[in-house]
Amino acid sequence: MASLIRKTFSVPPLGCNCSIVGDPVTKQAVVIDPGGAPERIVQEVQRLGFTISHILHTHAHFDHFLASSELKHTTGATLCLHQDDLKLWENLELQCRMFGVSYRPALLPDYWLVDEEKVMLGQVPIIALHTPGHTPGSMSFHVPNDQLVLAGDTLFRGSIGRTDLWGGNFEAIEESIRERLYTLDDATTVVTGHGPETEIGWEKESNQVVRV
């Protein structure tokens, strides 16, 4: 089974890590957390020769969505989120106003993801894991075939996501990390929502907040 191709890069306004993950055989791909710079995202997709089937969101904070609607208009892809973040999505304009960021009207998600759901890219599954705590509907996207998880703002290198923002809950994020992420293979690469990548095994031993 062929490995997926991944391109991850930081986008404005707050340095969210946006990822394009695609199947080299079918040329189908998903975009995860298009936080901004829609033109660059589209250029990267075209450079890789992919067609976007889904736009996946790890959560509904404004800095992870700002390019979503424009990307959907351009590609026709299905825009996906966990339903527990619907209230946050409905208040994206307020979020932007509080941080002094320009707001463009955002389309509602087309599809509500559920825990353990598989998004197929050719024969390779991306498994949606519900990992609440940073927000009620936070999701992590696990690619077991490639020992990869895209964890959004749930887990950072040496730290964890904030729980003092809208819908945050420390007990929930700690449980998500221990029960859903730290149970993955130690060699699993973690693409974080911001900043450098890490590995599950390293976090279990060295994370400043949640370690085994």
PDB file of N, CA and C in Angstrom, residues 47-124:
ATOM      1  N   ARG A  47       0.673  22.355  -7.686  1.00  0.00           N
ATOM      2  CA  ARG A  47       2.054  21.921  -7.899  1.00  0.00           C
ATOM      3  C   ARG A  47       2.201  20.422  -7.665  1.00  0.00           C
ATOM      4  N   LEU A  48       1.457  19.915  -6.662  1.00  0.00           N
ATOM      5  CA  LEU A  48       1.504  18.495  -6.351  1.00  0.00           C
ATOM      6  C   LEU A  48       0.645  17.650  -7.299  1.00  0.00           C
ATOM      7  N   GLY A  49      -0.178  18.320  -8.099  1.00  0.00           N
ATOM      8  CA  GLY A  49      -1.021  17.601  -9.047  1.00  0.00           C
ATOM      9  C   GLY A  49      -2.215  16.919  -8.418  1.00  0.00           C
ATOM     10  N   PHE A  50      -2.695  17.447  -7.291  1.00  0.00           N
ATOM     11  CA  PHE A  50      -3.785  16.821  -6.556  1.00  0.00           C
ATOM     12  C   PHE A  50      -5.134  17.483  -6.844  1.00  0.00           C
ATOM     13  N   THR A  51      -6.182  16.726  -6.559  1.00  0.00           N
ATOM     14  CA  THR A  51      -7.546  17.239  -6.525  1.00  0.00           C
ATOM     15  C   THR A  51      -8.052  17.112  -5.094  1.00  0.00           C
ATOM     16  N   ILE A  52      -8.543  18.197  -4.514  1.00  0.00           N
ATOM     17  CA  ILE A  52      -8.980  18.194  -3.119  1.00  0.00           C
ATOM     18  C   ILE A  52     -10.400  17.651  -3.001  1.00  0.00           C
ATOM     19  N   SER A  53     -10.551  16.598  -2.194  1.00  0.00           N
ATOM     20  CA  SER A  53     -11.876  16.007  -1.976  1.00  0.00           C
ATOM     21  C   SER A  53     -12.520  16.502  -0.684  1.00  0.00           C
ATOM     22  N   HIS A  54     -11.696  16.753   0.353  1.00  0.00           N
ATOM     23  CA  HIS A  54     -12.221  17.164   1.661  1.00  0.00           C
ATOM     24  C   HIS A  54     -11.349  18.268   2.260  1.00  0.00           C
ATOM     25  N   ILE A  55     -11.981  19.162   2.985  1.00  0.00           N
ATOM     26  CA  ILE A  55     -11.302  20.155   3.813  1.00  0.00           C
ATOM     27  C   ILE A  55     -11.607  19.777   5.252  1.00  0.00           C
ATOM     28  N   LEU A  56     -10.594  19.333   5.978  1.00  0.00           N
ATOM     29  CA  LEU A  56     -10.772  18.816   7.335  1.00  0.00           C
ATOM     30  C   LEU A  56     -10.292  19.848   8.349  1.00  0.00           C
ATOM     31  N   HIS A  57     -11.097  20.047   9.390  1.00  0.00           N
ATOM     32  CA  HIS A  57     -10.725  20.992  10.441  1.00  0.00           C
ATOM     33  C   HIS A  57     -10.503  20.256  11.757  1.00  0.00           C
ATOM     34  N   THR A  58      -9.363  20.539  12.391  1.00  0.00           N
ATOM     35  CA  THR A  58      -9.136  19.961  13.707  1.00  0.00           C
ATOM     36  C   THR A  58     -10.023  20.619  14.753  1.00  0.00           C
ATOM     37  N   HIS A  59     -10.400  21.881  14.540  1.00  0.00           N
ATOM     38  CA  HIS A  59     -11.310  22.573  15.441  1.00  0.00           C
ATOM     39  C   HIS A  59     -11.725  23.894  14.796  1.00  0.00           C
ATOM     40  N   ALA A  60     -12.591  24.638  15.479  1.00  0.00           N
ATOM     41  CA  ALA A  60     -13.214  25.811  14.863  1.00  0.00           C
ATOM     42  C   ALA A  60     -12.746  27.129  15.462  1.00  0.00           C
ATOM     43  N   HIS A  61     -11.479  27.236  15.821  1.00  0.00           N
ATOM     44  CA  HIS A  61     -10.920  28.544  16.151  1.00  0.00           C
ATOM     45  C   HIS A  61     -10.567  29.268  14.858  1.00  0.00           C
ATOM     46  N   PHE A  62     -10.707  30.591  14.874  1.00  0.00           N
ATOM     47  CA  PHE A  62     -10.631  31.377  13.647  1.00  0.00           C
ATOM     48  C   PHE A  62      -9.332  31.183  12.874  1.00  0.00           C
ATOM     49  N   ASP A  63      -8.222  30.973  13.573  1.00  0.00           N
ATOM     50  CA  ASP A  63      -6.929  30.903  12.885  1.00  0.00           C
ATOM     51  C   ASP A  63      -6.723  29.581  12.154  1.00  0.00           C
ATOM     52  N   HIS A  64      -7.694  28.685  12.249  1.00  0.00           N
ATOM     53  CA  HIS A  64      -7.614  27.413  11.532  1.00  0.00           C
ATOM     54  C   HIS A  64      -8.643  27.323  10.402  1.00  0.00           C
ATOM     55  N   PHE A  65      -9.381  28.421  10.139  1.00  0.00           N
ATOM     56  CA  PHE A  65     -10.462  28.333   9.159  1.00  0.00           C
ATOM     57  C   PHE A  65     -10.443  29.412   8.082  1.00  0.00           C
ATOM     58  N   LEU A  66      -9.633  30.449   8.215  1.00  0.00           N
ATOM     59  CA  LEU A  66      -9.828  31.662   7.425  1.00  0.00           C
ATOM     60  C   LEU A  66      -9.806  31.452   5.915  1.00  0.00           C
ATOM     61  N   ALA A  67      -9.163  30.401   5.435  1.00  0.00           N
ATOM     62  CA  ALA A  67      -9.146  30.143   3.987  1.00  0.00           C
ATOM     63  C   ALA A  67     -10.174  29.091   3.568  1.00  0.00           C
ATOM     64  N   SER A  68     -10.967  28.600   4.514  1.00  0.00           N
ATOM     65  CA  SER A  68     -11.851  27.459   4.219  1.00  0.00           C
ATOM     66  C   SER A  68     -12.869  27.747   3.134  1.00  0.00           C
ATOM     67  N   SER A  69     -13.597  28.853   3.273  1.00  0.00           N
ATOM     68  CA  SER A  69     -14.671  29.137   2.318  1.00  0.00           C
ATOM     69  C   SER A  69     -14.125  29.385   0.923  1.00  0.00           C
ATOM     70  N   GLU A  70     -13.038  30.151   0.833  1.00  0.00           N
ATOM     71  CA  GLU A  70     -12.455  30.418  -0.475  1.00  0.00           C
ATOM     72  C   GLU A  70     -11.931  29.130  -1.104  1.00  0.00           C
ATOM     73  N   LEU A  71     -11.351  28.278  -0.267  1.00  0.00           N
ATOM     74  CA  LEU A  71     -10.849  26.998  -0.780  1.00  0.00           C
ATOM     75  C   LEU A  71     -11.993  26.119  -1.272  1.00  0.00           C
ATOM     76  N   LYS A  72     -13.110  26.142  -0.547  1.00  0.00           N
ATOM     77  CA  LYS A  72     -14.269  25.356  -0.975  1.00  0.00           C
ATOM     78  C   LYS A  72     -14.819  25.889  -2.301  1.00  0.00           C
ATOM     79  N   HIS A  73     -14.911  27.226  -2.418  1.00  0.00           N
ATOM     80  CA  HIS A  73     -15.395  27.814  -3.671  1.00  0.00           C
ATOM     81  C   HIS A  73     -14.507  27.406  -4.844  1.00  0.00           C
ATOM     82  N   THR A  74     -13.204  27.353  -4.612  1.00  0.00           N
ATOM     83  CA  THR A  74     -12.254  27.052  -5.676  1.00  0.00           C
ATOM     84  C   THR A  74     -12.244  25.581  -6.056  1.00  0.00           C
ATOM     85  N   THR A  75     -12.358  24.703  -5.050  1.00  0.00           N
ATOM     86  CA  THR A  75     -12.164  23.265  -5.290  1.00  0.00           C
ATOM     87  C   THR A  75     -13.458  22.455  -5.282  1.00  0.00           C
ATOM     88  N   GLY A  76     -14.516  22.973  -4.647  1.00  0.00           N
ATOM     89  CA  GLY A  76     -15.745  22.191  -4.502  1.00  0.00           C
ATOM     90  C   GLY A  76     -15.642  21.083  -3.477  1.00  0.00           C
ATOM     91  N   ALA A  77     -14.592  21.098  -2.661  1.00  0.00           N
ATOM     92  CA  ALA A  77     -14.372  20.040  -1.678  1.00  0.00           C
ATOM     93  C   ALA A  77     -15.397  20.089  -0.554  1.00  0.00           C
ATOM     94  N   THR A  78     -15.587  18.960   0.108  1.00  0.00           N
ATOM     95  CA  THR A  78     -16.508  18.854   1.241  1.00  0.00           C
ATOM     96  C   THR A  78     -15.839  19.408   2.495  1.00  0.00           C
ATOM     97  N   LEU A  79     -16.479  20.369   3.138  1.00  0.00           N
ATOM     98  CA  LEU A  79     -15.927  21.042   4.316  1.00  0.00           C
ATOM     99  C   LEU A  79     -16.410  20.309   5.567  1.00  0.00           C
ATOM    100  N   CYS A  80     -15.467  19.823   6.396  1.00  0.00           N
ATOM    101  CA  CYS A  80     -15.790  18.897   7.483  1.00  0.00           C
ATOM    102  C   CYS A  80     -15.333  19.418   8.845  1.00  0.00           C
ATOM    103  N   LEU A  81     -16.161  19.137   9.867  1.00  0.00           N
ATOM    104  CA  LEU A  81     -15.882  19.546  11.240  1.00  0.00           C
ATOM    105  C   LEU A  81     -16.655  18.612  12.165  1.00  0.00           C
ATOM    106  N   HIS A  82     -16.228  18.517  13.436  1.00  0.00           N
ATOM    107  CA  HIS A  82     -17.022  17.797  14.425  1.00  0.00           C
ATOM    108  C   HIS A  82     -18.134  18.713  14.927  1.00  0.00           C
ATOM    109  N   GLN A  83     -19.330  18.161  15.091  1.00  0.00           N
ATOM    110  CA  GLN A  83     -20.496  18.981  15.405  1.00  0.00           C
ATOM    111  C   GLN A  83     -20.410  19.684  16.762  1.00  0.00           C
ATOM    112  N   ASP A  84     -19.593  19.159  17.676  1.00  0.00           N
ATOM    113  CA  ASP A  84     -19.477  19.806  18.986  1.00  0.00           C
ATOM    114  C   ASP A  84     -18.804  21.175  18.901  1.00  0.00           C
ATOM    115  N   ASP A  85     -18.229  21.507  17.754  1.00  0.00           N
ATOM    116  CA  ASP A  85     -17.640  22.836  17.568  1.00  0.00           C
ATOM    117  C   ASP A  85     -18.544  23.773  16.768  1.00  0.00           C
ATOM    118  N   LEU A  86     -19.810  23.386  16.577  1.00  0.00           N
ATOM    119  CA  LEU A  86     -20.722  24.214  15.796  1.00  0.00           C
ATOM    120  C   LEU A  86     -20.889  25.611  16.397  1.00  0.00           C
ATOM    121  N   LYS A  87     -21.027  25.703  17.729  1.00  0.00           N
ATOM    122  CA  LYS A  87     -21.202  27.024  18.343  1.00  0.00           C
ATOM    123  C   LYS A  87     -19.991  27.919  18.098  1.00  0.00           C
ATOM    124  N   LEU A  88     -18.798  27.337  18.149  1.00  0.00           N
ATOM    125  CA  LEU A  88     -17.600  28.115  17.846  1.00  0.00           C
ATOM    126  C   LEU A  88     -17.628  28.583  16.393  1.00  0.00           C
ATOM    127  N   TRP A  89     -18.028  27.707  15.496  1.00  0.00           N
ATOM    128  CA  TRP A  89     -18.093  28.069  14.076  1.00  0.00           C
ATOM    129  C   TRP A  89     -19.097  29.194  13.855  1.00  0.00           C
ATOM    130  N   GLU A  90     -20.205  29.138  14.554  1.00  0.00           N
ATOM    131  CA  GLU A  90     -21.226  30.172  14.393  1.00  0.00           C
ATOM    132  C   GLU A  90     -20.776  31.519  14.947  1.00  0.00           C
ATOM    133  N   ASN A  91     -19.708  31.518  15.746  1.00  0.00           N
ATOM    134  CA  ASN A  91     -19.194  32.757  16.333  1.00  0.00           C
ATOM    135  C   ASN A  91     -17.802  33.112  15.806  1.00  0.00           C
ATOM    136  N   LEU A  92     -17.504  32.689  14.575  1.00  0.00           N
ATOM    137  CA  LEU A  92     -16.202  32.987  13.998  1.00  0.00           C
ATOM    138  C   LEU A  92     -15.993  34.488  13.819  1.00  0.00           C
ATOM    139  N   GLU A  93     -17.039  35.198  13.467  1.00  0.00           N
ATOM    140  CA  GLU A  93     -16.894  36.646  13.295  1.00  0.00           C
ATOM    141  C   GLU A  93     -16.507  37.303  14.611  1.00  0.00           C
ATOM    142  N   LEU A  94     -17.131  36.879  15.714  1.00  0.00           N
ATOM    143  CA  LEU A  94     -16.792  37.416  17.032  1.00  0.00           C
ATOM    144  C   LEU A  94     -15.350  37.068  17.402  1.00  0.00           C
ATOM    145  N   GLN A  95     -14.927  35.841  17.119  1.00  0.00           N
ATOM    146  CA  GLN A  95     -13.545  35.455  17.393  1.00  0.00           C
ATOM    147  C   GLN A  95     -12.569  36.380  16.667  1.00  0.00           C
ATOM    148  N   CYS A  96     -12.823  36.615  15.384  1.00  0.00           N
ATOM    149  CA  CYS A  96     -11.950  37.481  14.602  1.00  0.00           C
ATOM    150  C   CYS A  96     -11.919  38.898  15.167  1.00  0.00           C
ATOM    151  N   ARG A  97     -13.084  39.394  15.544  1.00  0.00           N
ATOM    152  CA  ARG A  97     -13.163  40.759  16.079  1.00  0.00           C
ATOM    153  C   ARG A  97     -12.350  40.881  17.355  1.00  0.00           C
ATOM    154  N   MET A  98     -12.397  39.869  18.205  1.00  0.00           N
ATOM    155  CA  MET A  98     -11.674  39.919  19.473  1.00  0.00           C
ATOM    156  C   MET A  98     -10.169  39.947  19.268  1.00  0.00           C
ATOM    157  N   PHE A  99      -9.690  39.354  18.157  1.00  0.00           N
ATOM    158  CA  PHE A  99      -8.260  39.315  17.885  1.00  0.00           C
ATOM    159  C   PHE A  99      -7.836  40.345  16.834  1.00  0.00           C
ATOM    160  N   GLY A 100      -8.777  41.197  16.411  1.00  0.00           N
ATOM    161  CA  GLY A 100      -8.450  42.242  15.454  1.00  0.00           C
ATOM    162  C   GLY A 100      -8.106  41.730  14.075  1.00  0.00           C
ATOM    163  N   VAL A 101      -8.732  40.617  13.683  1.00  0.00           N
ATOM    164  CA  VAL A 101      -8.458  40.000  12.391  1.00  0.00           C
ATOM    165  C   VAL A 101      -9.650  40.205  11.468  1.00  0.00           C
ATOM    166  N   SER A 102      -9.387  40.526  10.208  1.00  0.00           N
ATOM    167  CA  SER A 102     -10.462  40.722   9.240  1.00  0.00           C
ATOM    168  C   SER A 102     -11.256  39.436   9.056  1.00  0.00           C
ATOM    169  N   TYR A 103     -12.563  39.571   8.990  1.00  0.00           N
ATOM    170  CA  TYR A 103     -13.449  38.409   8.855  1.00  0.00           C
ATOM    171  C   TYR A 103     -14.088  38.392   7.477  1.00  0.00           C
ATOM    172  N   ARG A 104     -14.073  37.227   6.857  1.00  0.00           N
ATOM    173  CA  ARG A 104     -14.844  37.003   5.639  1.00  0.00           C
ATOM    174  C   ARG A 104     -15.924  35.993   5.959  1.00  0.00           C
ATOM    175  N   PRO A 105     -17.149  36.218   5.498  1.00  0.00           N
ATOM    176  CA  PRO A 105     -18.238  35.278   5.811  1.00  0.00           C
ATOM    177  C   PRO A 105     -17.838  33.839   5.510  1.00  0.00           C
ATOM    178  N   ALA A 106     -18.083  32.958   6.479  1.00  0.00           N
ATOM    179  CA  ALA A 106     -17.662  31.564   6.367  1.00  0.00           C
ATOM    180  C   ALA A 106     -18.861  30.652   6.121  1.00  0.00           C
ATOM    181  N   LEU A 107     -18.701  29.745   5.189  1.00  0.00           N
ATOM    182  CA  LEU A 107     -19.744  28.767   4.922  1.00  0.00           C
ATOM    183  C   LEU A 107     -19.831  27.771   6.064  1.00  0.00           C
ATOM    184  N   LEU A 108     -21.036  27.327   6.371  1.00  0.00           N
ATOM    185  CA  LEU A 108     -21.191  26.267   7.357  1.00  0.00           C
ATOM    186  C   LEU A 108     -20.601  24.967   6.812  1.00  0.00           C
ATOM    187  N   PRO A 109     -20.086  24.107   7.686  1.00  0.00           N
ATOM    188  CA  PRO A 109     -19.580  22.816   7.226  1.00  0.00           C
ATOM    189  C   PRO A 109     -20.639  22.025   6.462  1.00  0.00           C
ATOM    190  N   ASP A 110     -20.184  21.263   5.501  1.00  0.00           N
ATOM    191  CA  ASP A 110     -21.074  20.381   4.731  1.00  0.00           C
ATOM    192  C   ASP A 110     -21.320  19.065   5.453  1.00  0.00           C
ATOM    193  N   TYR A 111     -20.365  18.689   6.307  1.00  0.00           N
ATOM    194  CA  TYR A 111     -20.382  17.321   6.848  1.00  0.00           C
ATOM    195  C   TYR A 111     -19.829  17.318   8.260  1.00  0.00           C
ATOM    196  N   TRP A 112     -20.518  16.601   9.153  1.00  0.00           N
ATOM    197  CA  TRP A 112     -20.089  16.491  10.548  1.00  0.00           C
ATOM    198  C   TRP A 112     -19.330  15.185  10.746  1.00  0.00           C
ATOM    199  N   LEU A 113     -18.071  15.295  11.094  1.00  0.00           N
ATOM    200  CA  LEU A 113     -17.248  14.121  11.352  1.00  0.00           C
ATOM    201  C   LEU A 113     -17.640  13.466  12.673  1.00  0.00           C
ATOM    202  N   VAL A 114     -17.469  12.154  12.765  1.00  0.00           N
ATOM    203  CA  VAL A 114     -17.702  11.431  14.009  1.00  0.00           C
ATOM    204  C   VAL A 114     -16.447  10.646  14.369  1.00  0.00           C
ATOM    205  N   ASP A 115     -16.331  10.305  15.634  1.00  0.00           N
ATOM    206  CA  ASP A 115     -15.163   9.599  16.143  1.00  0.00           C
ATOM    207  C   ASP A 115     -14.964   8.274  15.419  1.00  0.00           C
ATOM    208  N   GLU A 116     -13.721   7.991  15.069  1.00  0.00           N
ATOM    209  CA  GLU A 116     -13.295   6.757  14.410  1.00  0.00           C
ATOM    210  C   GLU A 116     -13.732   6.668  12.945  1.00  0.00           C
ATOM    211  N   GLU A 117     -14.283   7.734  12.410  1.00  0.00           N
ATOM    212  CA  GLU A 117     -14.670   7.738  11.000  1.00  0.00           C
ATOM    213  C   GLU A 117     -13.434   7.711  10.107  1.00  0.00           C
ATOM    214  N   LYS A 118     -13.544   7.016   8.969  1.00  0.00           N
ATOM    215  CA  LYS A 118     -12.441   6.925   8.019  1.00  0.00           C
ATOM    216  C   LYS A 118     -12.720   7.798   6.800  1.00  0.00           C
ATOM    217  N   VAL A 119     -11.754   8.644   6.472  1.00  0.00           N
ATOM    218  CA  VAL A 119     -11.764   9.385   5.220  1.00  0.00           C
ATOM    219  C   VAL A 119     -10.750   8.689   4.318  1.00  0.00           C
ATOM    220  N   MET A 120     -11.217   8.118   3.212  1.00  0.00           N
ATOM    221  CA  MET A 120     -10.349   7.304   2.371  1.00  0.00           C
ATOM    222  C   MET A 120      -9.687   8.148   1.279  1.00  0.00           C
ATOM    223  N   LEU A 121      -8.383   7.986   1.163  1.00  0.00           N
ATOM    224  CA  LEU A 121      -7.627   8.526   0.035  1.00  0.00           C
ATOM    225  C   LEU A 121      -7.087   7.328  -0.724  1.00  0.00           C
ATOM    226  N   GLY A 122      -7.752   6.960  -1.798  1.00  0.00           N
ATOM    227  CA  GLY A 122      -7.431   5.710  -2.468  1.00  0.00           C
ATOM    228  C   GLY A 122      -7.691   4.566  -1.510  1.00  0.00           C
ATOM    229  N   GLN A 123      -6.681   3.748  -1.253  1.00  0.00           N
ATOM    230  CA  GLN A 123      -6.812   2.634  -0.326  1.00  0.00           C
ATOM    231  C   GLN A 123      -6.296   2.965   1.071  1.00  0.00           C
ATOM    232  N   VAL A 124      -5.902   4.217   1.297  1.00  0.00           N
ATOM    233  CA  VAL A 124      -5.293   4.616   2.570  1.00  0.00           C
ATOM    234  C   VAL A 124      -6.307   5.374   3.421  1.00  0.00           C
TER     235      VAL A 124
END
